[in-house]
Backbone as JSON, one array per atom type, in Angstrom:
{
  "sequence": "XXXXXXXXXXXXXXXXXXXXXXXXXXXXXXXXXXXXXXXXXXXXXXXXXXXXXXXXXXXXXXXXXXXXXXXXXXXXXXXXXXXXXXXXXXXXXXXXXXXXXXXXXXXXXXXXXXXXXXXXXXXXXXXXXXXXXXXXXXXXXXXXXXXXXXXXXXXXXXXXXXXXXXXXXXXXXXXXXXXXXXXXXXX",
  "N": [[-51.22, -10.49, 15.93], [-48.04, -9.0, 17.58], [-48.25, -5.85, 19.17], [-46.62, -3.14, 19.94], [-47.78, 0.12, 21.73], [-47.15, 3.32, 20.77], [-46.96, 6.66, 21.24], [-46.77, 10.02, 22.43], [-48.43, 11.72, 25.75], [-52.16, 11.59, 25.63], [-52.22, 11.39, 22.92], [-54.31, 9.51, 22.11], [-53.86, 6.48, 22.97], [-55.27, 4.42, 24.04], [-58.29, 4.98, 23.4], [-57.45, 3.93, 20.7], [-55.94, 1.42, 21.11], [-58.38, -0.04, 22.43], [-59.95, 0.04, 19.89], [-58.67, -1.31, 17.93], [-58.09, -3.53, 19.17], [-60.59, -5.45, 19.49], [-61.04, -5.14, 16.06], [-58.41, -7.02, 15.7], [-58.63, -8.68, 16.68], [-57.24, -9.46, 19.28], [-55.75, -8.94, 23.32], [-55.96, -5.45, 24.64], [-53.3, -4.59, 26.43], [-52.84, -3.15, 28.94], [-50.3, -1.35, 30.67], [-51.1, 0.33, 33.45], [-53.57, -0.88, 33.8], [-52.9, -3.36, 34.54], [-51.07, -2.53, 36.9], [-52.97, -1.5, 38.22], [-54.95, -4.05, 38.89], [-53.16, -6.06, 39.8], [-53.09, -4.89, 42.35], [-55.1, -4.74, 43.61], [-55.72, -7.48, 43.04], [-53.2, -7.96, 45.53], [-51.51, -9.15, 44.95], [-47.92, -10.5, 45.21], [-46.12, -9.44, 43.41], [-48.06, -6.63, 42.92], [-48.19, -6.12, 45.48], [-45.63, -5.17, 46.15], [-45.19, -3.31, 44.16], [-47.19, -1.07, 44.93], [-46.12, -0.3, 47.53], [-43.89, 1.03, 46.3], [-45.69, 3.01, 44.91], [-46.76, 4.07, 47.03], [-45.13, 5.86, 48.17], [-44.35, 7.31, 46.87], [-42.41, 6.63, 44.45], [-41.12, 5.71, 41.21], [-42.56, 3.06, 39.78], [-40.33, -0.22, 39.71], [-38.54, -1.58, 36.88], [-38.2, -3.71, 36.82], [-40.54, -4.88, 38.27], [-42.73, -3.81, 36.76], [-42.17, -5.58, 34.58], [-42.39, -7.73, 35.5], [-44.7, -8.17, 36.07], [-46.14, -7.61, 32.96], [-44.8, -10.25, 32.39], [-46.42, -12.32, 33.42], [-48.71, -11.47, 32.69], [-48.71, -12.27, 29.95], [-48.23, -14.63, 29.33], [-51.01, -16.02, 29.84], [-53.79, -17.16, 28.4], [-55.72, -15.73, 25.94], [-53.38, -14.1, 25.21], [-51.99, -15.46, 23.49], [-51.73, -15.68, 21.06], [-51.31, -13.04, 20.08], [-51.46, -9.33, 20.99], [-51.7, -5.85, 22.24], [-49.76, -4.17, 23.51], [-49.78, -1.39, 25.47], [-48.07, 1.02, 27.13], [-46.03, -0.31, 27.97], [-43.18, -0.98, 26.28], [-41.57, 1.67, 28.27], [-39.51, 3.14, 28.31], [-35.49, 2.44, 27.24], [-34.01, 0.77, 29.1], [-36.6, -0.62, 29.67], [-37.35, -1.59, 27.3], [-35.23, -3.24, 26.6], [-36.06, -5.1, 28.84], [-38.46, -6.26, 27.83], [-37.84, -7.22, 25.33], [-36.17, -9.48, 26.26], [-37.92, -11.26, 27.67], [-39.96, -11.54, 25.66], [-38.1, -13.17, 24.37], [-37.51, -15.17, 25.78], [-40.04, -16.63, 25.32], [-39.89, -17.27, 22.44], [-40.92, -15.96, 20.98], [-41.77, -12.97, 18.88], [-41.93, -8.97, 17.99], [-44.33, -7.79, 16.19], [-44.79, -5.28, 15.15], [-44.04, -1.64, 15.82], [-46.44, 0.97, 16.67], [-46.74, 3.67, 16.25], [-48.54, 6.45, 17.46], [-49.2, 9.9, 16.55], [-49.6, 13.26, 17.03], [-49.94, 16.92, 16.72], [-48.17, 18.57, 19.19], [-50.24, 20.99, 20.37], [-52.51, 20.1, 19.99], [-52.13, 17.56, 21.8], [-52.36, 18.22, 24.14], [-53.96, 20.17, 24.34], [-56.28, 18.47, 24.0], [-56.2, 16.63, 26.91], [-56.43, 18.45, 28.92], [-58.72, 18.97, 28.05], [-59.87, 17.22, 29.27], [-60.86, 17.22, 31.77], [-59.76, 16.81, 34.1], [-58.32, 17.37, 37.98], [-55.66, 16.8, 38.48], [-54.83, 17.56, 36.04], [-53.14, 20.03, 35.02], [-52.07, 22.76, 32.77], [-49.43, 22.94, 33.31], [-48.5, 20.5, 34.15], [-49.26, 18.75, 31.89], [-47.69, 19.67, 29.85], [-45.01, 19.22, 30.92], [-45.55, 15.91, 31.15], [-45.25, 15.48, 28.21], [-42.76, 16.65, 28.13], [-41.1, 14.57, 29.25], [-42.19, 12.45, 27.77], [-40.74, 12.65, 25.32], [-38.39, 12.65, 26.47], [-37.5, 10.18, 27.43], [-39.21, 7.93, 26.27], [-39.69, 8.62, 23.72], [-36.91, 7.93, 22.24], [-37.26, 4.93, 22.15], [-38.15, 5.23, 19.17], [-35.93, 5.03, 17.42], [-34.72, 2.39, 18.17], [-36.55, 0.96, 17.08], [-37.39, 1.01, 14.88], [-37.55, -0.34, 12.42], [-39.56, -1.91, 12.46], [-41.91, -0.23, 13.22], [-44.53, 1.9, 12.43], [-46.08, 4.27, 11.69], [-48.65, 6.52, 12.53], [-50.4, 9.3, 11.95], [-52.74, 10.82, 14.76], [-54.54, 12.39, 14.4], [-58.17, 13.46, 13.94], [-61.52, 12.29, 13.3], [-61.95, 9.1, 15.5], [-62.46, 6.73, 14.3], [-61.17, 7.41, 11.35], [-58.54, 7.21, 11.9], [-58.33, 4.79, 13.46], [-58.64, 3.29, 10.76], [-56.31, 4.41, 9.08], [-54.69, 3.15, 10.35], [-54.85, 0.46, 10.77], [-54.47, 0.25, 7.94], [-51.85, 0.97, 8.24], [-50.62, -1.36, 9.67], [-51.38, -3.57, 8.14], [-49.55, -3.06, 5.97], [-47.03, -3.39, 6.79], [-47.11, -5.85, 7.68], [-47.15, -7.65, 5.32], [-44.93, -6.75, 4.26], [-42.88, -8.14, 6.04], [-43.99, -10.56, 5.76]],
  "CA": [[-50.06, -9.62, 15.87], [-47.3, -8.58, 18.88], [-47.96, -4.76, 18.77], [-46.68, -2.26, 21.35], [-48.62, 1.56, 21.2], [-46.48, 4.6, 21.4], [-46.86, 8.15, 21.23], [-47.14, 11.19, 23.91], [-49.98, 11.25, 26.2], [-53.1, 12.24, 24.71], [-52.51, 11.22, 21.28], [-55.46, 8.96, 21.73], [-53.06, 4.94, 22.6], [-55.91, 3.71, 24.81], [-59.03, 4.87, 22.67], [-56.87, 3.06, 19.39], [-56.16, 0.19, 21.61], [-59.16, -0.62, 22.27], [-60.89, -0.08, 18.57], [-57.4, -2.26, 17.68], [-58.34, -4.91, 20.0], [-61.37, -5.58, 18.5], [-60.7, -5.67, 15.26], [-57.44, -7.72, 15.26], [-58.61, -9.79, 18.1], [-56.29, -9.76, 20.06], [-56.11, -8.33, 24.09], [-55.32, -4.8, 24.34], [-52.88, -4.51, 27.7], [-52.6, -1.41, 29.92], [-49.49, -1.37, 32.24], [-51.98, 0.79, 34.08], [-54.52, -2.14, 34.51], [-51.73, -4.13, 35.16], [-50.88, -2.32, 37.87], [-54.63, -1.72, 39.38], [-55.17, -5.8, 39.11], [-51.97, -6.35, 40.93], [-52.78, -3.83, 43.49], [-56.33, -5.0, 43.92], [-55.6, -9.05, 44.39], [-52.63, -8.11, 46.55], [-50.31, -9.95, 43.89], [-46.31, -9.79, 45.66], [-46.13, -7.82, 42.34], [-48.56, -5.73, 43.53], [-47.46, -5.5, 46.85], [-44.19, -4.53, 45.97], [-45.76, -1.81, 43.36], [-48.27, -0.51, 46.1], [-44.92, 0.2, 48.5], [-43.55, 2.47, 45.74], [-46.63, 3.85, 44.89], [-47.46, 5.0, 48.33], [-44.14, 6.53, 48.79], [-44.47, 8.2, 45.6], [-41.57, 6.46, 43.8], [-41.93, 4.87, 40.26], [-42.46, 1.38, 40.2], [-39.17, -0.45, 39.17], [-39.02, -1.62, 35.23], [-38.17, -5.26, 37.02], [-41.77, -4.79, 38.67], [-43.26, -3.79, 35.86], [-41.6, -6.33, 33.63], [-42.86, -8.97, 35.79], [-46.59, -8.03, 35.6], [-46.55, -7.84, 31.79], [-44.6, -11.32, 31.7], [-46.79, -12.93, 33.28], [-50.03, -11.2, 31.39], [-48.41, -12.41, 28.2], [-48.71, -16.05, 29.0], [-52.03, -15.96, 29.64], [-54.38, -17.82, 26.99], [-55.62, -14.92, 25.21], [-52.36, -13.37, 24.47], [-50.99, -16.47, 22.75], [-51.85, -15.62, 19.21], [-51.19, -11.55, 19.73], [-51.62, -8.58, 21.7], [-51.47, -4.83, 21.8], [-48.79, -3.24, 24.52], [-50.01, 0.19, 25.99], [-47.52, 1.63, 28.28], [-44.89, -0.58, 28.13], [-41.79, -0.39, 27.41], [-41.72, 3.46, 28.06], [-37.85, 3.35, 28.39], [-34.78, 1.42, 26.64], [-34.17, -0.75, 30.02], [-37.63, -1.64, 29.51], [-37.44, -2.41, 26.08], [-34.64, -4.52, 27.08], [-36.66, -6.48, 29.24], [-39.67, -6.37, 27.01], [-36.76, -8.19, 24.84], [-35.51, -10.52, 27.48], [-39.5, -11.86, 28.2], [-40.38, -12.35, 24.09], [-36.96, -13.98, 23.62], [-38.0, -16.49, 26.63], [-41.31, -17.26, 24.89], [-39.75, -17.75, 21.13], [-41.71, -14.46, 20.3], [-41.05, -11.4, 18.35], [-42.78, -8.09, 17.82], [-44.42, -7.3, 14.8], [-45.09, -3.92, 14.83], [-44.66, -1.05, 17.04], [-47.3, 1.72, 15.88], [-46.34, 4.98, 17.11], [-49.49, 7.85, 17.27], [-48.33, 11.43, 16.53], [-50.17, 14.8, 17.08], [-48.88, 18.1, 17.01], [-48.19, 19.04, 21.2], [-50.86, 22.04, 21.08], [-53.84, 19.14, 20.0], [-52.58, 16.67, 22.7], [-51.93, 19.72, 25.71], [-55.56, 20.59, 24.38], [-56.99, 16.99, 24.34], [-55.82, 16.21, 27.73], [-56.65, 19.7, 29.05], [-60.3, 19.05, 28.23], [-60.73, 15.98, 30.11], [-61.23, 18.3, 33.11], [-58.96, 16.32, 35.64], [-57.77, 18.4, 38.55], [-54.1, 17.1, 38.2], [-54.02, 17.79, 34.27], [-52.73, 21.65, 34.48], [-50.87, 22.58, 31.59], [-47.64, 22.83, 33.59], [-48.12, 19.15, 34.69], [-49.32, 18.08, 30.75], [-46.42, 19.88, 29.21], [-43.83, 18.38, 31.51], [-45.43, 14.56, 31.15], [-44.99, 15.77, 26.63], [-41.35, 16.61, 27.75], [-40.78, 13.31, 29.73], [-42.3, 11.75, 26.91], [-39.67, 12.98, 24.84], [-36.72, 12.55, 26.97], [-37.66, 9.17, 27.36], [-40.35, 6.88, 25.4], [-39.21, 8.89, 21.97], [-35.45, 7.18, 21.66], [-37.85, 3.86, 21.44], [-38.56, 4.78, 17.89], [-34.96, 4.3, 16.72], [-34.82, 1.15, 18.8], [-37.47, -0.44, 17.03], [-37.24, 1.59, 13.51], [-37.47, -1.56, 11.11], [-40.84, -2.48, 12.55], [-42.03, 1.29, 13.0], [-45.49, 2.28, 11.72], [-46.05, 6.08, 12.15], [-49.74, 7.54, 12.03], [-51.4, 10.6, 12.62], [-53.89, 10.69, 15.29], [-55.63, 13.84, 14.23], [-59.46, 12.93, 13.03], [-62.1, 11.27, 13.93], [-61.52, 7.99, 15.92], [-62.35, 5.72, 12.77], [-60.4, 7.08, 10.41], [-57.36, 6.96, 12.97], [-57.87, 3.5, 13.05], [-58.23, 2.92, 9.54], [-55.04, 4.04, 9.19], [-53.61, 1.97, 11.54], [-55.02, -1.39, 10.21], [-54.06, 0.06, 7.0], [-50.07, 1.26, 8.22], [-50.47, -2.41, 9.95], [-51.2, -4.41, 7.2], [-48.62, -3.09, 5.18], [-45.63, -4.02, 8.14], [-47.54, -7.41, 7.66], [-47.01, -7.83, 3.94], [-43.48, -6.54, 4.29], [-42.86, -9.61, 6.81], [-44.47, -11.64, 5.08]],
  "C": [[-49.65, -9.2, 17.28], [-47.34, -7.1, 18.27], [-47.86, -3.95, 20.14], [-47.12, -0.93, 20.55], [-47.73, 2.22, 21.57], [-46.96, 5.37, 20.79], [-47.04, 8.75, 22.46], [-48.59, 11.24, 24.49], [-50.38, 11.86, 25.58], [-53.17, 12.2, 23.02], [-53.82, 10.06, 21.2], [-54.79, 6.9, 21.85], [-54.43, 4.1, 23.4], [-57.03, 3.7, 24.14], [-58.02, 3.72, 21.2], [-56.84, 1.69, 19.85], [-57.02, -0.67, 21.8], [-60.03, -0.65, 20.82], [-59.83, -1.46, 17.96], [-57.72, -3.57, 17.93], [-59.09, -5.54, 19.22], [-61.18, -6.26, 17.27], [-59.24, -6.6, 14.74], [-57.49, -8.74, 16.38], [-58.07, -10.69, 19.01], [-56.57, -8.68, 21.65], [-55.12, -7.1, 23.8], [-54.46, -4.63, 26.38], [-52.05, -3.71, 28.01], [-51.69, -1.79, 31.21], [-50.53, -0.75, 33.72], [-53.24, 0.05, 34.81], [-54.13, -2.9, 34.66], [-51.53, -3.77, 36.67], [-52.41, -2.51, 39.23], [-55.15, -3.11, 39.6], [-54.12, -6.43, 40.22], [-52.07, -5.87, 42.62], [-53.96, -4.19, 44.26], [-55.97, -6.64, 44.65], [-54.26, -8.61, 45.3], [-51.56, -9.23, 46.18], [-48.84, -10.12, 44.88], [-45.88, -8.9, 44.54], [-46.74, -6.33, 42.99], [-48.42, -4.73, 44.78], [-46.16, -4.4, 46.51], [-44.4, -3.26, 45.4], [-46.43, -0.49, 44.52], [-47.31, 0.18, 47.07], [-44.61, 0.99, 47.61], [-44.64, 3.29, 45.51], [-46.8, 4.45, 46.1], [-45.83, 5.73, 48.87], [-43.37, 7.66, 47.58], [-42.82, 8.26, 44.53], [-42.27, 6.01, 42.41], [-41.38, 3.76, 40.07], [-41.37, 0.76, 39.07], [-39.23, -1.09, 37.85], [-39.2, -3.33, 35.75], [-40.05, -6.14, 37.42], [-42.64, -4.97, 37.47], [-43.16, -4.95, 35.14], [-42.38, -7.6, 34.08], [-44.37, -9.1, 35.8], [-46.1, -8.73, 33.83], [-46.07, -9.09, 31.26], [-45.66, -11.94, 31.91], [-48.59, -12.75, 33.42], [-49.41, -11.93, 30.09], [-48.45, -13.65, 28.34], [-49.69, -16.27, 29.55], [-52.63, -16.13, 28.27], [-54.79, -16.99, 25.84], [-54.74, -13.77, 24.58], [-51.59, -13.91, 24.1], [-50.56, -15.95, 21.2], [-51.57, -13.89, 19.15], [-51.5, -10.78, 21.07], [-51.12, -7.42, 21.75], [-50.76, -4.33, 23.15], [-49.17, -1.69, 24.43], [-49.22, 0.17, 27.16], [-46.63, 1.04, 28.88], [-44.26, -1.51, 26.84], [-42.35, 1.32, 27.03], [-40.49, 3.84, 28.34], [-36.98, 2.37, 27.62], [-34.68, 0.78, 27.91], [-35.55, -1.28, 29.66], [-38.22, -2.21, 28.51], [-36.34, -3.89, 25.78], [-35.43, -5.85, 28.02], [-37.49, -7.31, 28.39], [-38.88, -7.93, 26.18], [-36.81, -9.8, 25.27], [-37.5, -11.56, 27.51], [-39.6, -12.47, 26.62], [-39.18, -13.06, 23.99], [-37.35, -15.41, 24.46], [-39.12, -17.26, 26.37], [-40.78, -17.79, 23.27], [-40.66, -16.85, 20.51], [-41.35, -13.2, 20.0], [-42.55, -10.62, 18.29], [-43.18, -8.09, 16.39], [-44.43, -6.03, 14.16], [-45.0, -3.21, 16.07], [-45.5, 0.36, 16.4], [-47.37, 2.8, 17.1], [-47.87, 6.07, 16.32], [-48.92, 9.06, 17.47], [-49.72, 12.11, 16.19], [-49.15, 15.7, 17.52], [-49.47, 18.05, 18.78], [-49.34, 20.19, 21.24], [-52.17, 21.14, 21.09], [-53.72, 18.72, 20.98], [-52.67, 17.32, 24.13], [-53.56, 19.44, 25.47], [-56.72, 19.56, 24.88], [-56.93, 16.49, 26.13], [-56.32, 17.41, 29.24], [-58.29, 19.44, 29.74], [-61.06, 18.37, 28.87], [-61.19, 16.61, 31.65], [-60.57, 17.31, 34.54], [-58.53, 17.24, 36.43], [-56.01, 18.25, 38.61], [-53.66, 17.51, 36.47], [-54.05, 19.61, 34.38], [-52.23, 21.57, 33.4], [-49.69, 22.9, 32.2], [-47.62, 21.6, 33.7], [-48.37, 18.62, 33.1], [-48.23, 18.48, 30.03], [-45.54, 18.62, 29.73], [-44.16, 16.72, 31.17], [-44.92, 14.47, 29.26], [-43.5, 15.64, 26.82], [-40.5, 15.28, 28.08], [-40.86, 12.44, 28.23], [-40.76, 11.4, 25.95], [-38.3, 12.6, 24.94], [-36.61, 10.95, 27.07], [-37.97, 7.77, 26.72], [-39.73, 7.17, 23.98], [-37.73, 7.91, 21.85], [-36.11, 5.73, 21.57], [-37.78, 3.35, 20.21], [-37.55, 4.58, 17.23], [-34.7, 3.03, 16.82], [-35.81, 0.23, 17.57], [-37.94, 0.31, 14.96], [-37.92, 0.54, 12.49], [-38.22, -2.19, 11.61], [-41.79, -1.63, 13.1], [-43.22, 1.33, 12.38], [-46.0, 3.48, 12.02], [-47.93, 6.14, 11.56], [-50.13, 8.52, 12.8], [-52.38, 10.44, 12.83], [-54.87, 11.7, 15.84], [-56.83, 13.51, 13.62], [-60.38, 12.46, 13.72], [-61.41, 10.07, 14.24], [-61.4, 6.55, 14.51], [-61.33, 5.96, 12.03], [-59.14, 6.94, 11.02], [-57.08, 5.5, 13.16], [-58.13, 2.92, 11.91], [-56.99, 2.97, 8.72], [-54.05, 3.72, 9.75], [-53.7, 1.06, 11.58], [-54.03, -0.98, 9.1], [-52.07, 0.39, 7.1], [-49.87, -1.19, 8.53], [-49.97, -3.86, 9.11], [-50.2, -4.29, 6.14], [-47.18, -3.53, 5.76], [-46.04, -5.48, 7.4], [-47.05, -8.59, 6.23], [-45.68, -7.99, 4.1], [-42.83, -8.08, 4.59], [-43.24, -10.82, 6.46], [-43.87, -12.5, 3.84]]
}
């Protein structure tokens, strides 16, 4: 399965991703380790990223876009793969677009995680980072918002909503089980 992860930080897209991975065996892929691979070999991706990063811009969607194309033709993300952290805007769901239309590939699912904002403030809170204040975790909730949320109309009619309040298991039990029902549908 082609699945991209959304929800607001701290709903838990990177723990799911990886339990996800796993069991649907497929890779799970982090714009985020996208970027740190790029940045590490010294990619011209990278490069290019590494110049905004150190000048404390954010790295352009074209940038981005071009990492995750060419992660996606790579051998283990023939048959599937789980998208964390991109697209996180409509241009970059446009590209996202633009890249699967150039392969003859569609999405199957995008599987949005929801918690109420005082769990994921709290969750995020607890990790004891020195940049996670709650003025800086609010504001990345409201970004979220202003941004990543207009996704879920975008992509509505392949939409799988769960709540990622619970233990980690049952969180992904219902997220095979929202999964498999997209699958059926499609089917």
């Amino acid at each position: 399965m082609r699945i991209i992860l959304i929800g607001p930080p701290g709903a838990g897209k990177g723990t799911q991703a990886r339990a996800l991975g796993e069991r649907l065996g497929v890779p799970h892929i982090s714009t985020g380790d996208l970027f740190r691979d790029h940045v590490a070999r010294r990619t011209p991706l990278g490069q290019d990223a590494q110049r905004c990063l150190d000048t404390g811009e954010l790295v352009p969607d074209h940038i981005t876009g071009g990492m995750v194309r060419e992660r996606l033709t790579r051998p283990d993300a023939r048959n599937g793969y789980l998208l964390d952290g991109f697209p996180r805007t409509v241009p970059q769901a446009r590209e996202l677009s633009g890249i699967l239309g150039a392969t003859g590939t569609a999405l199957d699912a995008v599987l949005e995680l929801t918690a109420p904002e005082e769990v994921v403030v709290a969750r995020l809170l607890s990790r004891g980072r020195t940049d996670d204040t709650e003025e800086v975790v609010r504001n990345r909730q409201r970004v979220y918002r202003n941004q990543t949320a207009p996704l879920l109309s975008l992509y509505s009619d392949i939409l799988v909503t769960v709540p990622s309040v619970g233990p980690v298991a049952e969180v992904t039990a219902r997220a095979l089980d929202g999964l498999s029902a997209t699958r059926r549908r499609a089917g």
